[in-house]
Coordinates of C-alpha atoms in Angstrom, one line a residue:
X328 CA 24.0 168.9 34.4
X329 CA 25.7 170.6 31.5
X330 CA 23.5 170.7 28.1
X331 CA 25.1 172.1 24.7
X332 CA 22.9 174.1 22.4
X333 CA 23.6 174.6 18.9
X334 CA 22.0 177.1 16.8
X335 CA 23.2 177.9 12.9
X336 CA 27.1 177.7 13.4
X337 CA 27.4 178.6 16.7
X338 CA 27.7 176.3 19.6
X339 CA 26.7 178.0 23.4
X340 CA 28.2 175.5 26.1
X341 CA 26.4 176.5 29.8
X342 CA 25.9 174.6 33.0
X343 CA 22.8 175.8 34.6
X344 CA 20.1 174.0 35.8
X345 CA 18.7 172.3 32.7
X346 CA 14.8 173.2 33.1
X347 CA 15.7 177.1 32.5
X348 CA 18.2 176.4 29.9
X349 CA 16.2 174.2 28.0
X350 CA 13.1 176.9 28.5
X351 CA 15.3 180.0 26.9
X352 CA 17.1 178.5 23.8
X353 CA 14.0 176.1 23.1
X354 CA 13.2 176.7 19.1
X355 CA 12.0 174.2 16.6
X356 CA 16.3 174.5 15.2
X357 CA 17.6 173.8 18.4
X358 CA 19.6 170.6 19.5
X359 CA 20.5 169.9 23.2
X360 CA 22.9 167.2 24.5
X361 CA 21.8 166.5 27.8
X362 CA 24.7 164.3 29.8
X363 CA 23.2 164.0 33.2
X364 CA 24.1 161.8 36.8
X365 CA 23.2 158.1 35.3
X366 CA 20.6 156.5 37.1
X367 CA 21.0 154.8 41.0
X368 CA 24.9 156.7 40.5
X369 CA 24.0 160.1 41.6
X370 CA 26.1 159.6 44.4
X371 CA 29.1 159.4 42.6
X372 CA 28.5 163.3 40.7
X373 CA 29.5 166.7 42.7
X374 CA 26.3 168.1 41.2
X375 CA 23.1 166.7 43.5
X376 CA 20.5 165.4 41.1
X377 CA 17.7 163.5 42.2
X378 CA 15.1 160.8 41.5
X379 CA 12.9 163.9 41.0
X380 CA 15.4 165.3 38.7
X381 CA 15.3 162.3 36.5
X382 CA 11.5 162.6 36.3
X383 CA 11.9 166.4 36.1
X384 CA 14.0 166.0 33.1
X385 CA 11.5 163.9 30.9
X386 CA 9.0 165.8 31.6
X387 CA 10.8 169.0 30.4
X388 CA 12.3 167.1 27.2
X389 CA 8.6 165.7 26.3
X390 CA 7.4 169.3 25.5
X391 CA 10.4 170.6 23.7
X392 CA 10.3 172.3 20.1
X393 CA 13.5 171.3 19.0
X394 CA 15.8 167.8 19.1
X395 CA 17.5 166.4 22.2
X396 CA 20.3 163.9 22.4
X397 CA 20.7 162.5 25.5
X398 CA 23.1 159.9 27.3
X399 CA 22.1 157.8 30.4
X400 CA 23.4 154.4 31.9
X401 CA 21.6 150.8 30.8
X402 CA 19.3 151.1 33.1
X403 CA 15.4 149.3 33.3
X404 CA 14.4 152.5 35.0
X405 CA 15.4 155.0 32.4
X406 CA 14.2 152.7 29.8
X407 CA 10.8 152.7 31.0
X408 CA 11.1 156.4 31.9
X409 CA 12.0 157.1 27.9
X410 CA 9.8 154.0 26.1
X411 CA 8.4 156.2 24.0
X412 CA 11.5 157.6 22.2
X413 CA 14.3 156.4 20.4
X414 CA 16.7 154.2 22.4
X415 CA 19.5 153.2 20.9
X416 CA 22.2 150.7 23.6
X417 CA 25.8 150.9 23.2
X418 CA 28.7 149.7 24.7
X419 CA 32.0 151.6 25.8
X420 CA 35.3 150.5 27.6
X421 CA 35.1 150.8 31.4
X422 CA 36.8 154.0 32.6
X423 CA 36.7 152.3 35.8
X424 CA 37.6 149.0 35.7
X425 CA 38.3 146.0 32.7
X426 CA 35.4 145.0 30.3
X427 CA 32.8 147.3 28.5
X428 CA 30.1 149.7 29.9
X429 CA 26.6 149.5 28.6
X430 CA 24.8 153.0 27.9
X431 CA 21.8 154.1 26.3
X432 CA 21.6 157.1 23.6
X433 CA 18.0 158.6 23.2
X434 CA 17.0 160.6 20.9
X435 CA 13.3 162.5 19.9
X436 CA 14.0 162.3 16.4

């Protein structure tokens, strides 16, 4: 999963495993945009990521000093998984077929 991490006016794009990343550039100014395998799709993504992973990666948000943006398929699972920040659904066209695409956006601030 790739996260982005900006800090003053520079912007640091890695793809490492997010748990580490998160852990080094973690500071009350940080921002990460965390894109990872949507939910029940995994198979779909080169990168493996797990059920595991999912939970992993709340649990490793939860604790963090800065602000996280993060982008995940409408899914019951993940809304349950994230109930206690903000959620905010949108819709975008189908990359893969006709008709629209319903995602979440959630946020801890």
């Amino acid at each position: 999963m790739g996260c982005s991490v900006r800090k003053q006016q520079n912007v640091v794009i890695e793809n490492k495993d997010f748990e580490n990343l998160i852990h080094v550039y973690d500071r009350p100014e940080a921002l990460f945009y965390c894109d990872p395998p949507y939910h029940k799709t995994e198979k779909y993504y080169d990168a493996e990521f797990s059920h595991d992973d999912h939970l992993r990666l709340k649990g490793c948000l939860n604790g963090i000093q800065g602000r996280f943006i993060l982008s995940y398929n409408d899914d019951d699972f993940i809304r349950d998984l994230y109930h206690d920040f903000y959620i905010i659904p949108v819709e975008r066209q189908n990359n893969l077929s006709k008709g629209t695409y319903k995602e979440l956006i959630i946020k801890n601030f």
